Amino acid sequence: MNRVVVIGGGYGGLRAVEGLSTYEDIEITLIDQNPYHYLQTQAYGYIAGEFDVNEVAVDLYNWSLGFKRVKFIQATVSSVDFVKQEVFMGEEQLSYDYVILAYGAKTNFFSFIEGLRENSYGVKSLYRAFNFRKEFENVIYKKLQNTDDSSSQELNIVIGGAGLSGVEVAAEMAHVIKNYSKTIGSRAKEIKIYLVDASETILPGTSDYIIKNTFKRLESLGVNILTNAFISKVDKSFVYFKDAEPLEYSFMIFTGGIKASPLNEVIESEKNKMDQLLVDKNLNISGFDNAFAIGDCIEMKGADGNILAPTAQSAERSAEYAAKAIKNRIDGTQYKGFNSSTMGIFVALGGKYAVGEVFKYIKVRGYIAYTLKTAITYGYYIGLRLRINTGFKNRI
């Protein structure tokens, strides 16, 4: 029996386990520091109060029990010895025949922006998303209460970073605030959302169709879009810009970049400026053909040689490749290098509205795009839930 250790219970890690579990000559150990899988692609709805926690988190222990040869360990991996083929979890260690590094990345609170980390939230972790949700609900509550100190005061919410996460969070919150006008009247208009990015446009790297229709939707929701806006400093009350007046704010979320997990710091391998691992064409750690790395912890390139965006889709494609590559190595069969590209993109834009593009040719917007995005997300969620139900039954 071949032992495979998968480090990380994110989108890539779970897809790798699913792929490997179909082979009867492989037993899998999944390791994550958290006992749950966080559906980060649903963070926008959770923060805005549209989703409950059970819709963005699933138990990894019960999920793993839904397979025949999968074991879950909740632990923090401290290092990996590729020569001795061992994973270290503090004083404990686990031997492997193959290992997949799939522990993702975290929000990059840029150190050159003074006060950014101390005064803003991220969405890469469920804990930070939970705290941000509480702050957002508190703003709504203040306006609902209509106290003297809040009834005539504008409350600004700043979202730093106009990539996919930032745009979706801004749109969903703006939609929720708009709906609250029925409950708190004109006071809802006093809650302002600012979407800030240093780039020339929102959603940099996407098509003109996606950018144009997303911009139009955000404007219709009342989102204030500030591009070419370089944040220089953040304190408890103001966001300061390089070439513009400070912006007073109530609370801030930052989605403007990622950096590798701390585990990358102890991995002895070549890395890029964001500390992401540089892997070969087979997604192997240099010099070790039984050690694979996937998802956000690596610099991933597509079929055209360009760097792929750090999305759940990219993580899953790389996971599928790694699972098949391991089986091919076990069987002694040849396999080609990783060759992938983004099949499409859907942007949730508040309520039952989205913008989407598939294979660069199929372009949709509005309710149709929302329906397609929801179907994809729901299919993924139901797959997890069915596996959890099986695991729960197996446990009892």
mmCIF file of C-alpha atoms in Angstrom:
data_model
loop_
_atom_site.group_PDB
_atom_site.id
_atom_site.type_symbol
_atom_site.label_atom_id
_atom_site.label_comp_id
_atom_site.label_asym_id
_atom_site.label_seq_id
_atom_site.Cartn_x
_atom_site.Cartn_y
_atom_site.Cartn_z
ATOM 1 C CA MET A 1 0.000 0.000 0.000
ATOM 2 C CA ASN A 2 1.371 3.416 -1.037
ATOM 3 C CA ARG A 3 1.151 6.132 1.609
ATOM 4 C CA VAL A 4 0.243 9.641 0.423
ATOM 5 C CA VAL A 5 0.166 12.615 2.785
ATOM 6 C CA VAL A 6 -1.821 15.685 1.718
ATOM 7 C CA ILE A 7 -0.996 18.830 3.701
ATOM 8 C CA GLY A 8 -3.864 21.325 3.599
ATOM 9 C CA GLY A 9 -7.647 20.991 3.601
ATOM 10 C CA GLY A 10 -8.460 23.716 1.088
ATOM 11 C CA TYR A 11 -9.898 23.357 -2.412
ATOM 12 C CA GLY A 12 -6.739 21.754 -3.794
ATOM 13 C CA GLY A 13 -6.192 19.411 -0.869
ATOM 14 C CA LEU A 14 -9.731 18.061 -0.925
ATOM 15 C CA ARG A 15 -9.726 17.571 -4.692
ATOM 16 C CA ALA A 16 -6.410 15.703 -4.427
ATOM 17 C CA VAL A 17 -7.877 13.392 -1.772
ATOM 18 C CA GLU A 18 -10.938 12.735 -3.933
ATOM 19 C CA GLY A 19 -8.768 11.834 -6.906
ATOM 20 C CA LEU A 20 -6.396 9.616 -4.938
ATOM 21 C CA SER A 21 -9.238 7.814 -3.132
ATOM 22 C CA THR A 22 -10.330 6.133 -6.359
ATOM 23 C CA TYR A 23 -7.158 4.019 -6.362
ATOM 24 C CA GLU A 24 -7.274 0.955 -4.126
ATOM 25 C CA ASP A 25 -3.494 0.720 -3.733
ATOM 26 C CA ILE A 26 -3.242 4.139 -2.063
ATOM 27 C CA GLU A 27 -3.989 5.175 1.517
ATOM 28 C CA ILE A 28 -4.234 8.883 2.268
ATOM 29 C CA THR A 29 -3.618 11.042 5.317
ATOM 30 C CA LEU A 30 -5.014 14.568 5.187
ATOM 31 C CA ILE A 31 -3.501 17.101 7.598
ATOM 32 C CA ASP A 32 -4.816 20.567 8.400
ATOM 33 C CA GLN A 33 -4.448 22.902 11.372
ATOM 34 C CA ASN A 34 -8.202 23.524 11.326
ATOM 35 C CA PRO A 35 -10.881 20.841 11.742
ATOM 36 C CA TYR A 36 -12.925 22.327 8.895
ATOM 37 C CA HIS A 37 -12.753 23.153 5.198
ATOM 38 C CA TYR A 38 -13.480 26.842 4.552
ATOM 39 C CA LEU A 39 -15.355 27.629 1.336
ATOM 40 C CA GLN A 40 -13.528 30.880 0.751
ATOM 41 C CA THR A 41 -15.277 31.486 -2.576
ATOM 42 C CA GLN A 42 -18.446 32.045 -0.525
ATOM 43 C CA ALA A 43 -16.819 34.590 1.789
ATOM 44 C CA TYR A 44 -18.602 37.507 0.116
ATOM 45 C CA GLY A 45 -22.020 36.122 1.066
ATOM 46 C CA TYR A 46 -20.990 35.115 4.568
ATOM 47 C CA ILE A 47 -19.542 38.541 5.379
ATOM 48 C CA ALA A 48 -22.688 40.277 4.122
ATOM 49 C CA GLY A 49 -24.921 37.976 6.172
ATOM 50 C CA GLU A 50 -26.398 36.142 3.189
ATOM 51 C CA PHE A 51 -24.905 32.773 4.217
ATOM 52 C CA ASP A 52 -24.634 31.047 7.580
ATOM 53 C CA VAL A 53 -21.452 29.428 8.872
ATOM 54 C CA ASN A 54 -22.710 25.935 7.957
ATOM 55 C CA GLU A 55 -22.744 27.073 4.325
ATOM 56 C CA VAL A 56 -19.086 28.104 4.307
ATOM 57 C CA ALA A 57 -17.482 25.442 6.533
ATOM 58 C CA VAL A 58 -17.578 21.631 6.550
ATOM 59 C CA ASP A 59 -16.108 19.205 9.075
ATOM 60 C CA LEU A 60 -12.966 17.523 7.733
ATOM 61 C CA TYR A 61 -13.097 14.597 10.149
ATOM 62 C CA ASN A 62 -16.531 13.421 9.036
ATOM 63 C CA TRP A 63 -15.716 14.244 5.410
ATOM 64 C CA SER A 64 -12.634 12.028 5.522
ATOM 65 C CA LEU A 65 -14.603 9.192 7.092
ATOM 66 C CA GLY A 66 -16.736 9.212 3.961
ATOM 67 C CA PHE A 67 -13.859 7.488 2.143
ATOM 68 C CA LYS A 68 -12.457 4.001 2.699
ATOM 69 C CA ARG A 69 -8.742 4.762 2.973
ATOM 70 C CA VAL A 70 -8.597 8.373 4.132
ATOM 71 C CA LYS A 71 -7.542 9.538 7.603
ATOM 72 C CA PHE A 72 -7.711 13.114 8.869
ATOM 73 C CA ILE A 73 -5.272 14.594 11.388
ATOM 74 C CA GLN A 74 -5.792 18.046 12.874
ATOM 75 C CA ALA A 75 -2.288 19.368 13.396
ATOM 76 C CA THR A 76 0.082 22.134 12.370
ATOM 77 C CA VAL A 77 2.856 20.911 10.090
ATOM 78 C CA SER A 78 6.171 22.427 11.182
ATOM 79 C CA SER A 79 8.437 21.049 8.445
ATOM 80 C CA VAL A 80 8.869 18.431 5.731
ATOM 81 C CA ASP A 81 12.027 16.369 5.183
ATOM 82 C CA PHE A 82 11.975 15.415 1.499
ATOM 83 C CA VAL A 83 15.096 13.255 1.809
ATOM 84 C CA LYS A 84 13.833 11.124 4.701
ATOM 85 C CA GLN A 85 10.247 11.399 3.399
ATOM 86 C CA GLU A 86 8.789 12.571 6.681
ATOM 87 C CA VAL A 87 6.265 15.214 7.691
ATOM 88 C CA PHE A 88 6.823 16.801 11.113
ATOM 89 C CA MET A 89 4.007 18.050 13.327
ATOM 90 C CA GLY A 90 5.900 19.432 16.289
ATOM 91 C CA GLU A 91 7.417 16.409 18.039
ATOM 92 C CA GLU A 92 5.338 13.960 16.005
ATOM 93 C CA GLN A 93 6.278 12.740 12.561
ATOM 94 C CA LEU A 94 4.640 10.835 9.738
ATOM 95 C CA SER A 95 6.380 8.913 6.952
ATOM 96 C CA TYR A 96 5.152 8.977 3.370
ATOM 97 C CA ASP A 97 5.812 7.556 -0.064
ATOM 98 C CA TYR A 98 4.342 10.633 -1.743
ATOM 99 C CA VAL A 99 3.449 14.053 -0.372
ATOM 100 C CA ILE A 100 1.269 16.869 -1.733
ATOM 101 C CA LEU A 101 1.751 20.378 -0.363
ATOM 102 C CA ALA A 102 -1.628 22.101 -0.607
ATOM 103 C CA TYR A 103 -1.697 24.513 2.309
ATOM 104 C CA GLY A 104 -2.563 27.616 0.303
ATOM 105 C CA ALA A 105 -1.671 31.207 1.134
ATOM 106 C CA LYS A 106 -2.733 34.033 3.388
ATOM 107 C CA THR A 107 -3.594 37.708 2.969
ATOM 108 C CA ASN A 108 -0.565 39.855 2.281
ATOM 109 C CA PHE A 109 -0.920 42.873 4.549
ATOM 110 C CA PHE A 110 1.875 44.786 2.847
ATOM 111 C CA SER A 111 4.476 45.845 5.400
ATOM 112 C CA PHE A 112 5.206 49.085 3.511
ATOM 113 C CA ILE A 113 1.669 50.303 4.290
ATOM 114 C CA GLU A 114 1.885 51.475 7.899
ATOM 115 C CA GLY A 115 -0.957 50.258 10.101
ATOM 116 C CA LEU A 116 -2.605 48.089 7.429
ATOM 117 C CA ARG A 117 -2.448 44.797 9.275
ATOM 118 C CA GLU A 118 -3.482 46.299 12.623
ATOM 119 C CA ASN A 119 -6.501 48.138 11.243
ATOM 120 C CA SER A 120 -8.022 45.893 8.565
ATOM 121 C CA TYR A 121 -9.499 42.443 8.113
ATOM 122 C CA GLY A 122 -8.839 39.727 5.547
ATOM 123 C CA VAL A 123 -11.035 36.965 4.093
ATOM 124 C CA LYS A 124 -8.466 34.200 3.701
ATOM 125 C CA SER A 125 -9.383 32.751 7.101
ATOM 126 C CA LEU A 126 -12.831 31.993 8.506
ATOM 127 C CA TYR A 127 -11.932 33.715 11.768
ATOM 128 C CA ARG A 128 -11.134 37.033 10.086
ATOM 129 C CA ALA A 129 -14.256 36.784 7.907
ATOM 130 C CA PHE A 130 -16.328 36.139 11.035
ATOM 131 C CA ASN A 131 -14.967 39.247 12.770
ATOM 132 C CA PHE A 132 -15.589 41.350 9.694
ATOM 133 C CA ARG A 133 -19.165 40.070 9.509
ATOM 134 C CA LYS A 134 -19.735 41.198 13.111
ATOM 135 C CA GLU A 135 -18.450 44.682 12.277
ATOM 136 C CA PHE A 136 -20.721 44.908 9.240
ATOM 137 C CA GLU A 137 -23.766 43.810 11.233
ATOM 138 C CA ASN A 138 -22.851 46.361 13.901
ATOM 139 C CA VAL A 139 -22.961 49.145 11.313
ATOM 140 C CA ILE A 140 -26.418 48.016 10.208
ATOM 141 C CA TYR A 141 -27.567 47.840 13.824
ATOM 142 C CA LYS A 142 -26.412 51.390 14.569
ATOM 143 C CA LYS A 143 -28.449 52.727 11.686
ATOM 144 C CA LEU A 144 -31.444 50.613 12.649
ATOM 145 C CA GLN A 145 -31.235 51.918 16.215
ATOM 146 C CA ASN A 146 -31.206 55.520 14.925
ATOM 147 C CA THR A 147 -29.405 56.953 17.932
ATOM 148 C CA ASP A 148 -28.375 60.603 17.970
ATOM 149 C CA ASP A 149 -24.725 59.833 17.347
ATOM 150 C CA SER A 150 -25.344 57.576 14.341
ATOM 151 C CA SER A 151 -28.468 58.930 12.618
ATOM 152 C CA SER A 152 -26.705 61.831 10.921
ATOM 153 C CA GLN A 153 -23.271 60.290 10.517
ATOM 154 C CA GLU A 154 -21.903 58.650 7.401
ATOM 155 C CA LEU A 155 -20.321 55.267 8.012
ATOM 156 C CA ASN A 156 -17.709 54.385 5.415
ATOM 157 C CA ILE A 157 -16.661 50.823 4.677
ATOM 158 C CA VAL A 158 -13.379 50.542 2.791
ATOM 159 C CA ILE A 159 -12.384 47.500 0.760
ATOM 160 C CA GLY A 160 -8.750 47.534 -0.272
ATOM 161 C CA GLY A 161 -8.142 45.511 -3.417
ATOM 162 C CA ALA A 162 -10.432 45.338 -6.443
ATOM 163 C CA GLY A 163 -9.639 41.784 -7.458
ATOM 164 C CA LEU A 164 -12.255 39.029 -7.469
ATOM 165 C CA SER A 165 -12.655 38.808 -3.670
ATOM 166 C CA GLY A 166 -12.804 42.567 -3.134
ATOM 167 C CA VAL A 167 -15.318 43.126 -5.911
ATOM 168 C CA GLU A 168 -17.622 40.329 -4.739
ATOM 169 C CA VAL A 169 -17.561 41.504 -1.122
ATOM 170 C CA ALA A 170 -18.255 45.113 -2.157
ATOM 171 C CA ALA A 171 -21.152 44.130 -4.414
ATOM 172 C CA GLU A 172 -22.818 41.835 -1.881
ATOM 173 C CA MET A 173 -22.571 44.347 0.967
ATOM 174 C CA ALA A 174 -23.906 47.134 -1.262
ATOM 175 C CA HIS A 175 -26.824 44.913 -2.264
ATOM 176 C CA VAL A 176 -27.599 44.086 1.362
ATOM 177 C CA ILE A 177 -27.454 47.766 2.359
ATOM 178 C CA LYS A 178 -29.771 48.650 -0.511
ATOM 179 C CA ASN A 179 -32.275 46.067 0.710
ATOM 180 C CA TYR A 180 -32.061 47.492 4.231
ATOM 181 C CA SER A 181 -33.495 50.775 2.976
ATOM 182 C CA LYS A 182 -36.900 49.168 3.477
ATOM 183 C CA THR A 183 -36.071 48.685 7.167
ATOM 184 C CA ILE A 184 -33.955 51.693 8.115
ATOM 185 C CA GLY A 185 -35.144 54.113 5.441
ATOM 186 C CA SER A 186 -32.933 56.867 4.118
ATOM 187 C CA ARG A 187 -30.341 56.132 6.797
ATOM 188 C CA ALA A 188 -29.173 53.205 4.627
ATOM 189 C CA LYS A 189 -27.784 55.771 2.189
ATOM 190 C CA GLU A 190 -25.441 56.997 4.923
ATOM 191 C CA ILE A 191 -23.526 53.695 4.761
ATOM 192 C CA LYS A 192 -20.970 54.178 2.009
ATOM 193 C CA ILE A 193 -18.803 51.496 0.419
ATOM 194 C CA TYR A 194 -15.446 52.385 -1.131
ATOM 195 C CA LEU A 195 -13.595 49.924 -3.359
ATOM 196 C CA VAL A 196 -9.952 50.970 -3.575
ATOM 197 C CA ASP A 197 -7.153 49.653 -5.794
ATOM 198 C CA ALA A 198 -3.759 50.893 -6.945
ATOM 199 C CA SER A 199 -4.350 49.458 -10.424
ATOM 200 C CA GLU A 200 -5.855 51.414 -13.298
ATOM 201 C CA THR A 201 -8.928 49.224 -13.315
ATOM 202 C CA ILE A 202 -10.941 46.788 -11.242
ATOM 203 C CA LEU A 203 -10.419 43.062 -11.797
ATOM 204 C CA PRO A 204 -7.016 43.496 -13.503
ATOM 205 C CA GLY A 205 -6.163 40.635 -15.829
ATOM 206 C CA THR A 206 -9.766 39.859 -16.783
ATOM 207 C CA SER A 207 -11.489 40.613 -20.075
ATOM 208 C CA ASP A 208 -13.006 43.940 -21.125
ATOM 209 C CA TYR A 209 -16.441 42.293 -21.004
ATOM 210 C CA ILE A 210 -16.038 41.278 -17.357
ATOM 211 C CA ILE A 211 -14.555 44.645 -16.335
ATOM 212 C CA LYS A 212 -17.131 46.772 -18.169
ATOM 213 C CA ASN A 213 -20.194 44.926 -16.861
ATOM 214 C CA THR A 214 -18.821 44.603 -13.340
ATOM 215 C CA PHE A 215 -18.072 48.323 -13.204
ATOM 216 C CA LYS A 216 -21.590 49.121 -14.398
ATOM 217 C CA ARG A 217 -23.161 46.844 -11.786
ATOM 218 C CA LEU A 218 -21.070 48.248 -8.931
ATOM 219 C CA GLU A 219 -22.015 51.806 -9.887
ATOM 220 C CA SER A 220 -25.705 50.868 -9.932
ATOM 221 C CA LEU A 221 -25.310 49.522 -6.388
ATOM 222 C CA GLY A 222 -23.760 52.771 -5.229
ATOM 223 C CA VAL A 223 -20.210 51.479 -4.704
ATOM 224 C CA ASN A 224 -17.595 54.247 -4.830
ATOM 225 C CA ILE A 225 -14.724 52.986 -6.987
ATOM 226 C CA LEU A 226 -11.278 54.509 -6.490
ATOM 227 C CA THR A 227 -8.623 53.259 -8.921
ATOM 228 C CA ASN A 228 -5.016 54.466 -9.181
ATOM 229 C CA ALA A 229 -5.354 54.977 -5.440
ATOM 230 C CA PHE A 230 -2.160 54.142 -3.580
ATOM 231 C CA ILE A 231 -2.718 53.551 0.140
ATOM 232 C CA SER A 232 0.237 54.856 2.137
ATOM 233 C CA LYS A 233 -1.008 54.493 5.707
ATOM 234 C CA VAL A 234 -3.977 53.305 7.745
ATOM 235 C CA ASP A 235 -4.833 54.311 11.290
ATOM 236 C CA LYS A 236 -7.933 53.686 13.416
ATOM 237 C CA SER A 237 -9.950 56.422 11.721
ATOM 238 C CA PHE A 238 -8.461 57.244 8.327
ATOM 239 C CA VAL A 239 -7.064 55.646 5.186
ATOM 240 C CA TYR A 240 -4.286 57.824 3.798
ATOM 241 C CA PHE A 241 -3.375 57.962 0.112
ATOM 242 C CA LYS A 242 -0.228 58.944 -1.700
ATOM 243 C CA ASP A 243 -1.843 61.611 -3.889
ATOM 244 C CA ALA A 244 -5.330 62.169 -2.465
ATOM 245 C CA GLU A 245 -7.164 63.365 0.607
ATOM 246 C CA PRO A 246 -7.513 60.935 3.552
ATOM 247 C CA LEU A 247 -10.715 58.928 3.756
ATOM 248 C CA GLU A 248 -12.432 58.514 7.111
ATOM 249 C CA TYR A 249 -13.757 55.011 7.628
ATOM 250 C CA SER A 250 -15.638 52.790 10.076
ATOM 251 C CA PHE A 251 -13.859 49.554 9.227
ATOM 252 C CA MET A 252 -11.761 48.119 6.436
ATOM 253 C CA ILE A 253 -11.227 44.819 4.694
ATOM 254 C CA PHE A 254 -8.075 44.137 2.685
ATOM 255 C CA THR A 255 -7.995 41.716 -0.239
ATOM 256 C CA GLY A 256 -5.175 43.335 -2.191
ATOM 257 C CA GLY A 257 -2.749 40.439 -2.357
ATOM 258 C CA ILE A 258 -1.570 37.107 -1.020
ATOM 259 C CA LYS A 259 1.635 35.675 0.313
ATOM 260 C CA ALA A 260 2.681 32.134 0.962
ATOM 261 C CA SER A 261 1.924 30.220 4.127
ATOM 262 C CA PRO A 262 4.601 30.362 6.882
ATOM 263 C CA LEU A 263 5.420 26.714 6.150
ATOM 264 C CA ASN A 264 7.023 27.840 2.894
ATOM 265 C CA GLU A 265 9.661 29.641 4.936
ATOM 266 C CA VAL A 266 11.095 26.330 6.188
ATOM 267 C CA ILE A 267 10.750 24.489 2.882
ATOM 268 C CA GLU A 268 14.169 24.373 1.257
ATOM 269 C CA SER A 269 13.279 25.101 -2.338
ATOM 270 C CA GLU A 270 13.436 27.976 -4.813
ATOM 271 C CA LYS A 271 10.744 30.636 -4.308
ATOM 272 C CA ASN A 272 9.457 33.820 -5.906
ATOM 273 C CA LYS A 273 9.130 37.279 -4.322
ATOM 274 C CA MET A 274 5.908 36.275 -2.538
ATOM 275 C CA ASP A 275 7.638 33.198 -1.081
ATOM 276 C CA GLN A 276 5.587 30.905 -3.299
ATOM 277 C CA LEU A 277 7.393 27.702 -4.244
ATOM 278 C CA LEU A 278 8.755 27.398 -7.768
ATOM 279 C CA VAL A 279 7.995 23.898 -9.052
ATOM 280 C CA ASP A 280 8.914 22.086 -12.249
ATOM 281 C CA LYS A 281 6.586 21.176 -15.125
ATOM 282 C CA ASN A 282 5.327 18.162 -13.153
ATOM 283 C CA LEU A 283 4.528 20.299 -10.087
ATOM 284 C CA ASN A 284 7.397 18.621 -8.235
ATOM 285 C CA ILE A 285 9.618 20.229 -5.638
ATOM 286 C CA SER A 286 13.003 20.477 -7.336
ATOM 287 C CA GLY A 287 14.932 17.227 -7.028
ATOM 288 C CA PHE A 288 12.067 15.188 -5.550
ATOM 289 C CA ASP A 289 9.701 13.482 -7.977
ATOM 290 C CA ASN A 290 7.553 12.116 -5.147
ATOM 291 C CA ALA A 291 6.889 15.581 -3.651
ATOM 292 C CA PHE A 292 4.179 17.670 -5.326
ATOM 293 C CA ALA A 293 3.003 21.200 -4.552
ATOM 294 C CA ILE A 294 -0.289 22.656 -5.777
ATOM 295 C CA GLY A 295 -2.578 25.653 -5.424
ATOM 296 C CA ASP A 296 -1.755 29.018 -3.902
ATOM 297 C CA CYS A 297 1.449 27.914 -2.179
ATOM 298 C CA ILE A 298 3.171 27.742 -5.575
ATOM 299 C CA GLU A 299 3.673 29.996 -8.568
ATOM 300 C CA MET A 300 1.456 28.163 -11.029
ATOM 301 C CA LYS A 301 1.745 28.603 -14.775
ATOM 302 C CA GLY A 302 -0.799 27.677 -17.415
ATOM 303 C CA ALA A 303 -0.507 26.215 -20.893
ATOM 304 C CA ASP A 304 0.567 29.583 -22.316
ATOM 305 C CA GLY A 305 3.346 30.014 -19.771
ATOM 306 C CA ASN A 306 1.576 32.838 -17.979
ATOM 307 C CA ILE A 307 1.046 32.754 -14.228
ATOM 308 C CA LEU A 308 -2.427 31.553 -13.276
ATOM 309 C CA ALA A 309 -4.502 33.573 -10.847
ATOM 310 C CA PRO A 310 -4.701 32.083 -7.333
ATOM 311 C CA THR A 311 -8.252 30.747 -7.622
ATOM 312 C CA ALA A 312 -10.083 27.662 -6.395
ATOM 313 C CA GLN A 313 -10.301 26.547 -10.019
ATOM 314 C CA SER A 314 -6.524 26.632 -10.467
ATOM 315 C CA ALA A 315 -5.998 24.780 -7.180
ATOM 316 C CA GLU A 316 -8.410 22.034 -8.198
ATOM 317 C CA ARG A 317 -6.894 21.576 -11.668
ATOM 318 C CA SER A 318 -3.419 21.229 -10.186
ATOM 319 C CA ALA A 319 -4.768 18.784 -7.572
ATOM 320 C CA GLU A 320 -6.329 16.582 -10.228
ATOM 321 C CA TYR A 321 -3.035 16.539 -12.089
ATOM 322 C CA ALA A 322 -1.019 15.637 -8.966
ATOM 323 C CA ALA A 323 -3.355 12.751 -8.086
ATOM 324 C CA LYS A 324 -3.072 11.258 -11.567
ATOM 325 C CA ALA A 325 0.685 11.830 -11.683
ATOM 326 C CA ILE A 326 1.155 9.912 -8.432
ATOM 327 C CA LYS A 327 -0.835 6.977 -9.754
ATOM 328 C CA ASN A 328 1.183 7.009 -12.990
ATOM 329 C CA ARG A 329 4.432 6.954 -11.024
ATOM 330 C CA ILE A 330 3.200 4.038 -8.924
ATOM 331 C CA ASP A 331 2.246 2.139 -12.067
ATOM 332 C CA GLY A 332 5.447 3.098 -13.856
ATOM 333 C CA THR A 333 3.628 4.791 -16.744
ATOM 334 C CA GLN A 334 4.605 7.997 -18.504
ATOM 335 C CA TYR A 335 2.705 11.242 -18.002
ATOM 336 C CA LYS A 336 2.894 14.746 -19.434
ATOM 337 C CA GLY A 337 3.631 17.901 -17.509
ATOM 338 C CA PHE A 338 0.951 20.087 -15.989
ATOM 339 C CA ASN A 339 -0.845 21.954 -18.749
ATOM 340 C CA SER A 340 -3.810 23.973 -17.644
ATOM 341 C CA SER A 341 -5.578 27.242 -18.195
ATOM 342 C CA THR A 342 -8.549 29.066 -16.733
ATOM 343 C CA MET A 343 -11.718 27.633 -18.225
ATOM 344 C CA GLY A 344 -13.825 30.596 -17.214
ATOM 345 C CA ILE A 345 -14.697 33.117 -14.559
ATOM 346 C CA PHE A 346 -17.890 34.095 -12.776
ATOM 347 C CA VAL A 347 -18.140 37.194 -10.601
ATOM 348 C CA ALA A 348 -20.956 37.363 -8.028
ATOM 349 C CA LEU A 349 -22.241 40.920 -7.991
ATOM 350 C CA GLY A 350 -24.860 41.118 -5.287
ATOM 351 C CA GLY A 351 -28.240 39.452 -5.066
ATOM 352 C CA LYS A 352 -29.177 37.320 -8.047
ATOM 353 C CA TYR A 353 -26.755 38.991 -10.426
ATOM 354 C CA ALA A 354 -23.391 37.900 -11.781
ATOM 355 C CA VAL A 355 -21.126 38.306 -14.772
ATOM 356 C CA GLY A 356 -19.479 35.308 -16.403
ATOM 357 C CA GLU A 357 -17.271 34.228 -19.247
ATOM 358 C CA VAL A 358 -16.560 30.610 -20.230
ATOM 359 C CA PHE A 359 -13.770 29.606 -22.651
ATOM 360 C CA LYS A 360 -13.571 33.302 -23.685
ATOM 361 C CA TYR A 361 -16.486 32.820 -26.078
ATOM 362 C CA ILE A 362 -19.586 32.337 -23.939
ATOM 363 C CA LYS A 363 -20.432 35.603 -22.200
ATOM 364 C CA VAL A 364 -23.337 35.953 -19.788
ATOM 365 C CA ARG A 365 -24.561 38.452 -17.223
ATOM 366 C CA GLY A 366 -27.463 39.048 -14.903
ATOM 367 C CA TYR A 367 -29.679 36.290 -13.601
ATOM 368 C CA ILE A 368 -28.437 33.701 -16.136
ATOM 369 C CA ALA A 369 -24.827 34.151 -14.980
ATOM 370 C CA TYR A 370 -25.989 34.028 -11.360
ATOM 371 C CA THR A 371 -27.823 30.752 -12.020
ATOM 372 C CA LEU A 372 -24.776 29.169 -13.649
ATOM 373 C CA LYS A 373 -22.441 30.297 -10.854
ATOM 374 C CA THR A 374 -24.881 29.084 -8.209
ATOM 375 C CA ALA A 375 -25.200 25.693 -9.908
ATOM 376 C CA ILE A 376 -21.408 25.236 -9.920
ATOM 377 C CA THR A 377 -21.051 26.289 -6.289
ATOM 378 C CA TYR A 378 -24.049 24.257 -5.154
ATOM 379 C CA GLY A 379 -22.735 21.158 -6.929
ATOM 380 C CA TYR A 380 -19.442 21.474 -5.059
ATOM 381 C CA TYR A 381 -21.201 22.062 -1.734
ATOM 382 C CA ILE A 382 -23.586 19.132 -2.165
ATOM 383 C CA GLY A 383 -20.656 16.851 -3.025
ATOM 384 C CA LEU A 384 -19.015 17.771 0.272
ATOM 385 C CA ARG A 385 -22.244 17.326 2.214
ATOM 386 C CA LEU A 386 -22.946 13.894 0.759
ATOM 387 C CA ARG A 387 -19.456 12.765 1.716
ATOM 388 C CA ILE A 388 -19.929 14.169 5.225
ATOM 389 C CA ASN A 389 -23.242 12.356 5.604
ATOM 390 C CA THR A 390 -21.545 9.101 4.604
ATOM 391 C CA GLY A 391 -18.708 9.749 7.061
ATOM 392 C CA PHE A 392 -21.129 10.547 9.878
ATOM 393 C CA LYS A 393 -22.991 7.303 9.283
ATOM 394 C CA ASN A 394 -19.716 5.366 9.175
ATOM 395 C CA ARG A 395 -18.704 6.867 12.504
ATOM 396 C CA ILE A 396 -21.836 5.658 14.284
#
